[in-house]
Amino acid sequence: METSLLKRFVVGAPMPLSLARHERLSKTVALAVFASDALSSTAYATEEILRVLVLAGSAALGLAIWVAVAIALLLIVVAISYQQTIHAYPNGGGSYIVARVNLGPTPGLVAAASLMIDYVLTVSVSVAAGVAAITSALPAFGNLRGVRESGRIFAVPTYLFIFTFGALVLTGLIRYALGEVQPLTETVVHPATTLSGFLVLRAFASGCTAMTGMEAISNGVPAFKEPEAHNAAVTSRWMAGILAVLFLGLTLLAQAYRVVPVEDETVVSMLGRALFGRGAFYFLIQAATALILILAANTSFADFPRLASLLSQDRYAPRQFAKRGDRLVFSNGIVILGAFAALLLIVFRGDTHALIPLYAVGVFISFTLSQAGMVRHWYRERGPGWRWRLLINGTGALLTGVVTLVIAVTKFTHGAWIVVLLVPILVLMFQTVNRHYALVADQLSLEGYGGPPPIRHTVLVPIGDVHRGVVAAVQYAKLLSPEAKAVYVETDPGATRRLEEKWIKWGMGVPLVILTSPYRSVLTPLLEYIDHLQEEQGEIRRVVTVVLPEFIPHRWWQHLLHNQTALLIKGALLFRKDVIVTDVPYHLAH
Amino acid sequence: METSLLKRFVVGAPMPLSLARHERLSKTVALAVFASDALSSTAYATEEILRVLVLAGSAALGLAIWVAVAIALLLIVVAISYQQTIHAYPNGGGSYIVARVNLGPTPGLVAAASLMIDYVLTVSVSVAAGVAAITSALPAFGNLRGVRESGRIFAVPTYLFIFTFGALVLTGLIRYALGEVQPLTETVVHPATTLSGFLVLRAFASGCTAMTGMEAISNGVPAFKEPEAHNAAVTSRWMAGILAVLFLGLTLLAQAYRVVPVEDETVVSMLGRALFGRGAFYFLIQAATALILILAANTSFADFPRLASLLSQDRYAPRQFAKRGDRLVFSNGIVILGAFAALLLIVFRGDTHALIPLYAVGVFISFTLSQAGMVRHWYRERGPGWRWRLLINGTGALLTGVVTLVIAVTKFTHGAWIVVLLVPILVLMFQTVNRHYALVADQLSLEGYGGPPPIRHTVLVPIGDVHRGVVAAVQYAKLLSPEAKAVYVETDPGATRRLEEKWIKWGMGVPLVILTSPYRSVLTPLLEYIDHLQEEQGEIRRVVTVVLPEFIPHRWWQHLLHNQTALLIKGALLFRKDVIVTDVPYHLAH
């Protein structure tokens, strides 16, 4: 009761299903809702590239822009690929669905596993990024309170981010064009390693974090206003465009201002400082960065439960994830995601910065499977222009596939091995759950079922004393069966005599069976008596209902003072066949 | 089932009550069993005195022997006092019993609380004393496997300790008499503080740890062979004698060899090294010390459950402590003691050395109350020689009372405040439990009870689908009441139609009630329907039995995949008046 009140307080009043349509999003709001994850990565993607290249000395930093251009090209291909997915799967074409429908269950599960790992990583990393206080409050509120209400929450920080980062890039480039540029530093970093092809690939792999979150819109097509697919595709183009411009612009600026990555300040902060000084606008940039990182984590809180719900509907995840919560989103998934992210934070404490590059692996696995699924889709359908569409998605699949390998190899020792290990484990779990549900469905099927065999019934009330609670239990037992019996385990013959006297007065005519116990155990004689009752009958099974009087105390700590024997009996009977234990509550007033 | 198998493995096969008499202990075995706690303190009592005195410089160490003599005298008075207790309370005269019977419930509870704190402290300190590995295995085995078996375990280390420490003292004193003594160190420690009366009292208080464990025999009189009281008294004299000799001897040696306490070596070790070199015998002394400290902890594992059982029988502690375990000792108390000691170790991690002096406070509170109780006892009885006996116990009470104050004051800031704070808290807890049990007994009393009011009965089976598990539950519900009804909460009218068709075939004639749910909640309509049923009747209460089909999966993790709705319903109905929830288990084969 109390927990449900608490839940109501946190997530708001329940909302009937018919309201769901009015919760649809306009394009501007949708951009804010779905793009935060993707855009937020521009806050660190350039820096990730620089951090790798600087290992080969300052001179190697000049390569950053070429790496960024390669990533931007990849981004455009992927964006176009996803446009096609949006139109082909207007009911939501997440990687799981597209891969499962077109490539089969296992590729679908691989995509799902990769994404789930990503969602958890996103939350952990964002929370670890110094915003624990705000995130732990916002995500639950933002999402559970309905998508549209949450849209409003999203709009301000996302557009603030786009505006401040856009201004940063624009100002920087104009000044650069005017020749007003002064290098931020004269420091020359000496090479720690030689500049190799592998290092450039590693820089590329690191920069690919810029592309995380691109699939968000294709997952959420049904949340758009009609025409859903069209609006989603337009929004998706806008998102990709903004992402590419900000990412390339920041990398170009970093080059122009000869930024060398350092431990204690971000590249964006250095650029902001150089262009605007440590004034109000600089702090606005920093605040926008912090806010959009929180919202990126929040996106996972929407995506993870949605994916878990899909898996659950397909019987790959426990059934409770399928259920929509009162507020049209999926509370169980939200709770689980939060728990896993917290666990990760605890286990990898302090090491979460190292987790940032990891999630590129999962993202690109799901990109690849999703594009490959689309290739299959076009080949199957062979509608007008299918060759062209297939070519686009094929290019996307090929490129993202190669990038997946590049990331997995160059980042393997930096943590990618964790993801490489976890994906098959998760897939195996999904399959195990699925097999179990199938077996249960078989066992429960009424197909060819001849009906249950006939049963007999005995009701027993184990008692240790005679008091009002026992009297209530015996009264109830008589309702269940006119042949109910009370059972007493004798440990002291004197006590038995006193009990029998009380029983004559209060037993309501119910017979009292007295069992002796040489070892002072109350349990063993009772269990033996039940065995004896059940063996007595020949063919027909005997179900024994054990009625236990149970005290419901007034205060929680008083639970510790009661029902110990009842608990013992319950524990011993828990998994016995044909034994049913029923507690008859007796409410104590003090 | 599994836990009970585990318990059997750890504690051994059950033992009928009639064997209890054969478990009695001879004097030599009893000395080993009961004296280990008391004797073990000689391993550090001298050192505790020196550690305080050295604060006033090396010169002050000369006072140690006088402090030790004072403690030895006190020890003799207390020993004689306890002889009297043993004879007066041959059924076990622990401080709790003696104080409660003679002084009233609250002093009894104060004594009990002090002792309980001590038992926990003893275990924590001993475990912390570097013997965690052995102790965590031994105490449970040693005690649970019957007192006599445990006696055998005790005999070797206790007599080894007496022998090695005896040899140490004897050899040292002989050499001293022969003038063969060379000071261990020439180091002169300069005073950190002035030698004050308070410092000497503090040294005395520290040395009083030598007396911990003296009450053990008076608690355990019934464990002795007949004549119990006589044997116990003789053993008690031996224990006190050995304790006094070893303690005084070691202090004298420390003086003779001018031992200055240091951080990284114990006084006993220094003496052993000086007298025997780092040879086999030196290591035997060290091993004997380690072993007896483990056994001292083990003593608490016997005493704590015994005290908890007494409190429980008097309704001051939860009833489950009263129960004797299968092996004639009290498993619940053992588990709780272990848990508290572990908790203390975790909370005070590293600071446990500081806890050693603490337990003197609790011990002396219980000494004082026990002696004071005896004074009252003799005054009430006024048998032959009562004045003399009263004088002895009176002296004991007075001295231990003063010492309690001395310890509490001189050690207050060193941790005694914890004990001073905990004792009243525990006493309050005992009294609260007692009051609760009394109130419950009142509520359950059949005195003047007119019998239970008449009730009506309805059986409901909430269903979400029709399958073999549901069919089994409906069959059972029909046994409970011919008027049983199935209840279905409609969330999708199409599904309802399909369900109704199935019901016609498998419903066994039980009517199906269909409830509609605008908010897709399964719970609310069900709860409202139950309310409606219960309101319908006028005067007579209606008890509603809710029968829930419950899957019992084959493997534990499969529990996570089932029974979610059942759990929800159970949670919502848990504390409803006149609603009884019954699970009908359906065993899954895979």
Short mmCIF file of N, CA, C and O in Angstrom, two decimals, chain A residues 399-500:
data_model
loop_
_atom_site.label_atom_id
_atom_site.label_comp_id
_atom_site.label_asym_id
_atom_site.label_seq_id
_atom_site.Cartn_x
_atom_site.Cartn_y
_atom_site.Cartn_z
N LEU A 399 30.11 -0.20 -44.07
CA LEU A 399 30.94 0.77 -43.36
C LEU A 399 30.86 0.57 -41.84
O LEU A 399 31.87 0.49 -41.16
N THR A 400 29.61 0.47 -41.35
CA THR A 400 29.48 0.34 -39.89
C THR A 400 30.06 -1.00 -39.43
O THR A 400 30.61 -1.10 -38.33
N GLY A 401 29.95 -2.03 -40.28
CA GLY A 401 30.54 -3.33 -39.94
C GLY A 401 32.05 -3.21 -39.80
O GLY A 401 32.63 -3.69 -38.81
N VAL A 402 32.67 -2.54 -40.77
CA VAL A 402 34.12 -2.37 -40.70
C VAL A 402 34.49 -1.55 -39.46
O VAL A 402 35.42 -1.88 -38.72
N VAL A 403 33.70 -0.49 -39.21
CA VAL A 403 33.98 0.35 -38.05
C VAL A 403 33.84 -0.46 -36.75
O VAL A 403 34.63 -0.31 -35.82
N THR A 404 32.82 -1.32 -36.71
CA THR A 404 32.66 -2.16 -35.53
C THR A 404 33.94 -2.95 -35.26
O THR A 404 34.44 -3.00 -34.13
N LEU A 405 34.47 -3.56 -36.33
CA LEU A 405 35.70 -4.33 -36.18
C LEU A 405 36.86 -3.43 -35.74
O LEU A 405 37.62 -3.78 -34.83
N VAL A 406 36.95 -2.26 -36.37
CA VAL A 406 38.02 -1.33 -36.02
C VAL A 406 37.94 -0.97 -34.54
O VAL A 406 38.94 -1.02 -33.81
N ILE A 407 36.74 -0.64 -34.10
CA ILE A 407 36.58 -0.26 -32.69
C ILE A 407 36.92 -1.44 -31.78
O ILE A 407 37.67 -1.31 -30.82
N ALA A 408 36.36 -2.62 -32.11
CA ALA A 408 36.58 -3.78 -31.25
C ALA A 408 38.07 -4.10 -31.15
O ALA A 408 38.56 -4.42 -30.06
N VAL A 409 38.79 -3.98 -32.27
CA VAL A 409 40.21 -4.33 -32.26
C VAL A 409 41.04 -3.24 -31.57
O VAL A 409 41.81 -3.52 -30.65
N THR A 410 40.86 -1.99 -31.99
CA THR A 410 41.72 -0.93 -31.44
C THR A 410 41.39 -0.65 -29.99
O THR A 410 42.23 -0.16 -29.24
N LYS A 411 40.18 -0.93 -29.58
CA LYS A 411 39.78 -0.63 -28.20
C LYS A 411 39.70 -1.87 -27.33
O LYS A 411 39.25 -1.79 -26.17
N PHE A 412 40.08 -3.03 -27.90
CA PHE A 412 39.88 -4.28 -27.17
C PHE A 412 40.46 -4.23 -25.76
O PHE A 412 39.76 -4.47 -24.78
N THR A 413 41.73 -3.89 -25.66
CA THR A 413 42.38 -3.87 -24.35
C THR A 413 41.94 -2.68 -23.51
O THR A 413 42.15 -2.65 -22.31
N HIS A 414 41.30 -1.69 -24.15
CA HIS A 414 40.83 -0.52 -23.40
C HIS A 414 39.43 -0.74 -22.83
O HIS A 414 38.81 0.20 -22.37
N GLY A 415 38.93 -1.95 -22.92
CA GLY A 415 37.62 -2.23 -22.31
C GLY A 415 36.61 -2.81 -23.26
O GLY A 415 35.58 -3.33 -22.82
N ALA A 416 36.88 -2.75 -24.58
CA ALA A 416 35.90 -3.29 -25.52
C ALA A 416 35.67 -4.78 -25.26
O ALA A 416 34.60 -5.32 -25.56
N TRP A 417 36.68 -5.44 -24.69
CA TRP A 417 36.52 -6.87 -24.38
C TRP A 417 35.31 -7.13 -23.48
O TRP A 417 34.67 -8.17 -23.58
N ILE A 418 34.99 -6.17 -22.62
CA ILE A 418 33.84 -6.35 -21.72
C ILE A 418 32.56 -6.50 -22.55
O ILE A 418 31.76 -7.42 -22.34
N VAL A 419 32.40 -5.60 -23.52
CA VAL A 419 31.21 -5.63 -24.35
C VAL A 419 31.21 -6.91 -25.20
O VAL A 419 30.19 -7.60 -25.31
N VAL A 420 32.38 -7.23 -25.77
CA VAL A 420 32.50 -8.44 -26.60
C VAL A 420 32.12 -9.68 -25.79
O VAL A 420 31.57 -10.65 -26.31
N LEU A 421 32.42 -9.64 -24.50
CA LEU A 421 32.10 -10.78 -23.63
C LEU A 421 30.62 -10.77 -23.23
O LEU A 421 29.95 -11.81 -23.20
N LEU A 422 30.11 -9.57 -22.95
CA LEU A 422 28.75 -9.47 -22.40
C LEU A 422 27.67 -9.77 -23.44
O LEU A 422 26.64 -10.36 -23.10
N VAL A 423 27.90 -9.37 -24.68
CA VAL A 423 26.86 -9.55 -25.70
C VAL A 423 26.43 -11.02 -25.82
O VAL A 423 25.24 -11.32 -25.68
N PRO A 424 27.39 -11.96 -26.01
CA PRO A 424 26.93 -13.35 -26.11
C PRO A 424 26.29 -13.86 -24.82
O PRO A 424 25.35 -14.66 -24.86
N ILE A 425 26.78 -13.38 -23.66
CA ILE A 425 26.17 -13.81 -22.39
C ILE A 425 24.71 -13.38 -22.35
O ILE A 425 23.81 -14.17 -22.02
N LEU A 426 24.46 -12.13 -22.72
CA LEU A 426 23.09 -11.63 -22.70
C LEU A 426 22.22 -12.39 -23.70
O LEU A 426 21.08 -12.76 -23.39
N VAL A 427 22.77 -12.64 -24.89
CA VAL A 427 22.00 -13.36 -25.91
C VAL A 427 21.61 -14.73 -25.36
O VAL A 427 20.47 -15.18 -25.50
N LEU A 428 22.56 -15.38 -24.71
CA LEU A 428 22.29 -16.70 -24.13
C LEU A 428 21.18 -16.61 -23.08
O LEU A 428 20.28 -17.46 -23.01
N MET A 429 21.22 -15.55 -22.26
CA MET A 429 20.17 -15.37 -21.26
C MET A 429 18.81 -15.21 -21.92
O MET A 429 17.82 -15.83 -21.51
N PHE A 430 18.76 -14.35 -22.95
CA PHE A 430 17.49 -14.14 -23.65
C PHE A 430 16.96 -15.48 -24.17
O PHE A 430 15.77 -15.78 -24.03
N GLN A 431 17.84 -16.27 -24.76
CA GLN A 431 17.41 -17.53 -25.35
C GLN A 431 16.94 -18.53 -24.28
O GLN A 431 15.97 -19.26 -24.47
N THR A 432 17.64 -18.50 -23.14
CA THR A 432 17.26 -19.41 -22.06
C THR A 432 15.86 -19.06 -21.54
O THR A 432 15.03 -19.94 -21.32
N VAL A 433 15.63 -17.78 -21.38
CA VAL A 433 14.31 -17.33 -20.91
C VAL A 433 13.25 -17.76 -21.92
O VAL A 433 12.19 -18.29 -21.55
N ASN A 434 13.55 -17.57 -23.19
CA ASN A 434 12.60 -17.90 -24.23
C ASN A 434 12.26 -19.40 -24.21
O ASN A 434 11.10 -19.79 -24.29
N ARG A 435 13.31 -20.23 -24.07
CA ARG A 435 13.10 -21.68 -24.04
C ARG A 435 12.22 -22.06 -22.85
O ARG A 435 11.32 -22.88 -22.96
N HIS A 436 12.52 -21.42 -21.70
CA HIS A 436 11.72 -21.74 -20.51
C HIS A 436 10.24 -21.41 -20.72
O HIS A 436 9.38 -22.23 -20.42
N TYR A 437 9.96 -20.22 -21.26
CA TYR A 437 8.55 -19.85 -21.45
C TYR A 437 7.87 -20.82 -22.41
O TYR A 437 6.70 -21.17 -22.23
N ALA A 438 8.62 -21.27 -23.43
CA ALA A 438 8.03 -22.21 -24.39
C ALA A 438 7.70 -23.53 -23.70
O ALA A 438 6.62 -24.09 -23.89
N LEU A 439 8.62 -23.99 -22.86
CA LEU A 439 8.38 -25.25 -22.14
C LEU A 439 7.19 -25.14 -21.20
O LEU A 439 6.38 -26.05 -21.09
N VAL A 440 7.09 -23.99 -20.53
CA VAL A 440 5.97 -23.80 -19.61
C VAL A 440 4.65 -23.77 -20.37
O VAL A 440 3.66 -24.40 -19.97
N ALA A 441 4.65 -23.07 -21.50
CA ALA A 441 3.43 -22.99 -22.29
C ALA A 441 2.99 -24.40 -22.70
O ALA A 441 1.80 -24.74 -22.63
N ASP A 442 3.95 -25.24 -23.07
CA ASP A 442 3.66 -26.64 -23.40
C ASP A 442 3.00 -27.36 -22.23
O ASP A 442 2.00 -28.04 -22.38
N GLN A 443 3.62 -27.18 -21.06
CA GLN A 443 3.13 -27.89 -19.88
C GLN A 443 1.74 -27.43 -19.46
O GLN A 443 1.00 -28.18 -18.83
N LEU A 444 1.45 -26.15 -19.74
CA LEU A 444 0.16 -25.61 -19.29
C LEU A 444 -0.93 -25.74 -20.34
O LEU A 444 -2.10 -25.50 -20.06
N SER A 445 -0.53 -26.13 -21.55
CA SER A 445 -1.47 -26.16 -22.66
C SER A 445 -2.65 -27.09 -22.37
O SER A 445 -2.50 -28.18 -21.80
N LEU A 446 -3.84 -26.64 -22.75
CA LEU A 446 -5.03 -27.46 -22.56
C LEU A 446 -5.26 -28.39 -23.75
O LEU A 446 -6.15 -29.23 -23.72
N GLU A 447 -4.45 -28.22 -24.76
CA GLU A 447 -4.48 -29.07 -25.96
C GLU A 447 -4.33 -30.54 -25.51
O GLU A 447 -3.32 -30.92 -24.92
N GLY A 448 -5.33 -31.35 -25.77
CA GLY A 448 -5.24 -32.78 -25.45
C GLY A 448 -5.24 -33.08 -23.96
O GLY A 448 -4.88 -34.17 -23.53
N TYR A 449 -5.62 -32.07 -23.13
CA TYR A 449 -5.64 -32.26 -21.67
C TYR A 449 -6.94 -32.93 -21.28
O TYR A 449 -8.03 -32.51 -21.71
N GLY A 450 -6.86 -33.98 -20.46
CA GLY A 450 -8.07 -34.72 -20.08
C GLY A 450 -8.74 -34.17 -18.84
O GLY A 450 -9.67 -34.79 -18.32
N GLY A 451 -8.29 -33.02 -18.34
CA GLY A 451 -8.84 -32.48 -17.10
C GLY A 451 -8.06 -33.00 -15.91
O GLY A 451 -7.31 -33.97 -16.01
N PRO A 452 -8.21 -32.33 -14.76
CA PRO A 452 -7.44 -32.71 -13.58
C PRO A 452 -7.96 -34.02 -12.98
O PRO A 452 -9.16 -34.29 -13.05
N PRO A 453 -7.06 -34.84 -12.41
CA PRO A 453 -7.51 -36.06 -11.74
C PRO A 453 -8.32 -35.69 -10.49
O PRO A 453 -8.12 -34.62 -9.93
N PRO A 454 -9.22 -36.57 -10.06
CA PRO A 454 -10.03 -36.25 -8.87
C PRO A 454 -9.14 -36.17 -7.61
O PRO A 454 -8.11 -36.83 -7.54
N ILE A 455 -9.53 -35.32 -6.66
CA ILE A 455 -8.75 -35.20 -5.41
C ILE A 455 -9.68 -35.25 -4.20
O ILE A 455 -10.87 -34.97 -4.29
N ARG A 456 -9.11 -35.64 -3.06
CA ARG A 456 -9.78 -35.53 -1.78
C ARG A 456 -9.13 -34.40 -1.00
O ARG A 456 -8.04 -33.97 -1.35
N HIS A 457 -9.77 -33.99 0.08
CA HIS A 457 -9.31 -32.81 0.77
C HIS A 457 -9.35 -33.00 2.28
O HIS A 457 -10.33 -33.51 2.81
N THR A 458 -8.24 -32.63 2.95
CA THR A 458 -8.22 -32.63 4.41
C THR A 458 -7.70 -31.27 4.87
O THR A 458 -6.75 -30.75 4.29
N VAL A 459 -8.34 -30.73 5.90
CA VAL A 459 -7.89 -29.45 6.45
C VAL A 459 -7.32 -29.69 7.85
O VAL A 459 -7.98 -30.32 8.68
N LEU A 460 -6.08 -29.22 8.07
CA LEU A 460 -5.44 -29.37 9.38
C LEU A 460 -5.11 -28.00 9.97
O LEU A 460 -4.69 -27.11 9.25
N VAL A 461 -5.30 -27.85 11.28
CA VAL A 461 -4.88 -26.63 11.97
C VAL A 461 -3.86 -27.01 13.03
O VAL A 461 -4.25 -27.49 14.10
N PRO A 462 -2.57 -26.84 12.76
CA PRO A 462 -1.58 -27.12 13.81
C PRO A 462 -1.69 -26.06 14.91
O PRO A 462 -1.76 -24.87 14.61
N ILE A 463 -1.76 -26.50 16.17
CA ILE A 463 -1.89 -25.53 17.26
C ILE A 463 -0.85 -25.82 18.33
O ILE A 463 -0.39 -26.95 18.49
N GLY A 464 -0.43 -24.78 19.04
CA GLY A 464 0.53 -24.95 20.12
C GLY A 464 -0.09 -24.55 21.44
O GLY A 464 0.47 -24.77 22.50
N ASP A 465 -1.29 -23.96 21.34
CA ASP A 465 -1.96 -23.42 22.52
C ASP A 465 -3.40 -23.13 22.07
O ASP A 465 -3.72 -23.24 20.88
N VAL A 466 -4.28 -22.77 22.99
CA VAL A 466 -5.62 -22.36 22.60
C VAL A 466 -5.80 -20.90 23.00
O VAL A 466 -5.66 -20.56 24.18
N HIS A 467 -6.00 -20.03 22.03
CA HIS A 467 -6.28 -18.62 22.31
C HIS A 467 -7.19 -18.08 21.20
O HIS A 467 -7.56 -18.83 20.29
N ARG A 468 -7.52 -16.78 21.27
CA ARG A 468 -8.49 -16.24 20.30
C ARG A 468 -8.04 -16.42 18.86
O ARG A 468 -8.87 -16.65 17.98
N GLY A 469 -6.73 -16.29 18.61
CA GLY A 469 -6.21 -16.47 17.26
C GLY A 469 -6.46 -17.88 16.76
O GLY A 469 -6.85 -18.08 15.60
N VAL A 470 -6.25 -18.86 17.64
CA VAL A 470 -6.48 -20.26 17.27
C VAL A 470 -7.96 -20.48 17.03
O VAL A 470 -8.36 -21.15 16.06
N VAL A 471 -8.80 -19.91 17.89
CA VAL A 471 -10.25 -20.08 17.72
C VAL A 471 -10.69 -19.55 16.36
O VAL A 471 -11.45 -20.20 15.64
N ALA A 472 -10.15 -18.37 15.96
CA ALA A 472 -10.50 -17.80 14.66
C ALA A 472 -10.06 -18.73 13.53
O ALA A 472 -10.79 -18.94 12.56
N ALA A 473 -8.86 -19.30 13.67
CA ALA A 473 -8.35 -20.18 12.62
C ALA A 473 -9.20 -21.45 12.51
O ALA A 473 -9.48 -21.93 11.41
N VAL A 474 -9.62 -21.98 13.66
CA VAL A 474 -10.43 -23.20 13.64
C VAL A 474 -11.81 -22.91 13.02
O VAL A 474 -12.33 -23.69 12.23
N GLN A 475 -12.35 -21.74 13.36
CA GLN A 475 -13.63 -21.35 12.76
C GLN A 475 -13.51 -21.30 11.23
O GLN A 475 -14.37 -21.81 10.50
N TYR A 476 -12.40 -20.73 10.75
CA TYR A 476 -12.18 -20.64 9.30
C TYR A 476 -12.00 -22.04 8.70
O TYR A 476 -12.56 -22.36 7.65
N ALA A 477 -11.23 -22.89 9.39
CA ALA A 477 -10.97 -24.25 8.89
C ALA A 477 -12.28 -25.02 8.73
O ALA A 477 -12.47 -25.78 7.78
N LYS A 478 -13.22 -24.79 9.66
CA LYS A 478 -14.52 -25.47 9.57
C LYS A 478 -15.29 -25.03 8.32
O LYS A 478 -16.04 -25.80 7.73
N LEU A 479 -15.10 -23.76 7.92
CA LEU A 479 -15.74 -23.28 6.70
C LEU A 479 -15.20 -24.01 5.48
O LEU A 479 -15.92 -24.29 4.52
N LEU A 480 -13.88 -24.30 5.52
CA LEU A 480 -13.24 -24.92 4.36
C LEU A 480 -13.65 -26.38 4.22
O LEU A 480 -13.78 -26.89 3.12
N SER A 481 -13.80 -27.06 5.35
CA SER A 481 -14.16 -28.47 5.30
C SER A 481 -14.83 -28.88 6.60
O SER A 481 -14.31 -28.58 7.68
N PRO A 482 -15.92 -29.58 6.52
CA PRO A 482 -16.57 -30.05 7.76
C PRO A 482 -15.71 -31.09 8.48
O PRO A 482 -15.94 -31.36 9.65
N GLU A 483 -14.71 -31.63 7.78
CA GLU A 483 -13.85 -32.65 8.41
C GLU A 483 -12.51 -32.09 8.86
O GLU A 483 -11.54 -32.83 8.96
N ALA A 484 -12.45 -30.80 9.11
CA ALA A 484 -11.20 -30.20 9.56
C ALA A 484 -10.76 -30.80 10.89
O ALA A 484 -11.59 -31.20 11.71
N LYS A 485 -9.43 -30.89 11.08
CA LYS A 485 -8.89 -31.40 12.34
C LYS A 485 -7.83 -30.44 12.87
O LYS A 485 -7.08 -29.85 12.10
N ALA A 486 -7.76 -30.35 14.20
CA ALA A 486 -6.65 -29.61 14.81
C ALA A 486 -5.56 -30.62 15.14
O ALA A 486 -5.86 -31.78 15.44
N VAL A 487 -4.28 -30.20 15.06
CA VAL A 487 -3.16 -31.10 15.35
C VAL A 487 -2.28 -30.45 16.39
O VAL A 487 -1.91 -29.28 16.27
N TYR A 488 -1.95 -31.23 17.44
CA TYR A 488 -1.08 -30.70 18.49
C TYR A 488 0.10 -31.65 18.66
O TYR A 488 -0.09 -32.86 18.73
N VAL A 489 1.30 -31.11 18.70
CA VAL A 489 2.48 -31.94 18.90
C VAL A 489 2.86 -31.87 20.37
O VAL A 489 3.20 -30.80 20.89
N GLU A 490 2.81 -33.03 21.04
CA GLU A 490 3.03 -33.07 22.48
C GLU A 490 4.52 -33.08 22.81
O GLU A 490 5.28 -33.90 22.29
N THR A 491 4.96 -32.15 23.66
CA THR A 491 6.34 -32.20 24.13
C THR A 491 6.35 -32.39 25.64
O THR A 491 7.37 -32.73 26.21
N ASP A 492 5.20 -32.23 26.26
CA ASP A 492 5.10 -32.33 27.73
C ASP A 492 3.67 -32.80 28.05
O ASP A 492 2.71 -32.05 27.83
N PRO A 493 3.53 -34.04 28.56
CA PRO A 493 2.17 -34.59 28.75
C PRO A 493 1.29 -33.74 29.66
O PRO A 493 0.08 -33.66 29.46
N GLY A 494 1.90 -33.05 30.63
CA GLY A 494 1.13 -32.19 31.53
C GLY A 494 0.44 -31.07 30.74
O GLY A 494 -0.76 -30.80 30.91
N ALA A 495 1.19 -30.46 29.84
CA ALA A 495 0.65 -29.38 29.02
C ALA A 495 -0.49 -29.92 28.15
O ALA A 495 -1.49 -29.23 27.93
N THR A 496 -0.34 -31.14 27.65
CA THR A 496 -1.37 -31.73 26.80
C THR A 496 -2.69 -31.81 27.54
O THR A 496 -3.76 -31.49 27.00
N ARG A 497 -2.63 -32.25 28.80
CA ARG A 497 -3.87 -32.39 29.56
C ARG A 497 -4.60 -31.04 29.70
O ARG A 497 -5.79 -30.94 29.48
N ARG A 498 -3.82 -30.00 30.04
CA ARG A 498 -4.43 -28.67 30.17
C ARG A 498 -5.03 -28.21 28.83
O ARG A 498 -6.11 -27.63 28.77
N LEU A 499 -4.31 -28.52 27.75
CA LEU A 499 -4.78 -28.12 26.43
C LEU A 499 -6.09 -28.82 26.09
O LEU A 499 -7.04 -28.21 25.58
N GLU A 500 -6.15 -30.12 26.39
CA GLU A 500 -7.36 -30.88 26.05
C GLU A 500 -8.58 -30.32 26.77
O GLU A 500 -9.68 -30.26 26.21
#
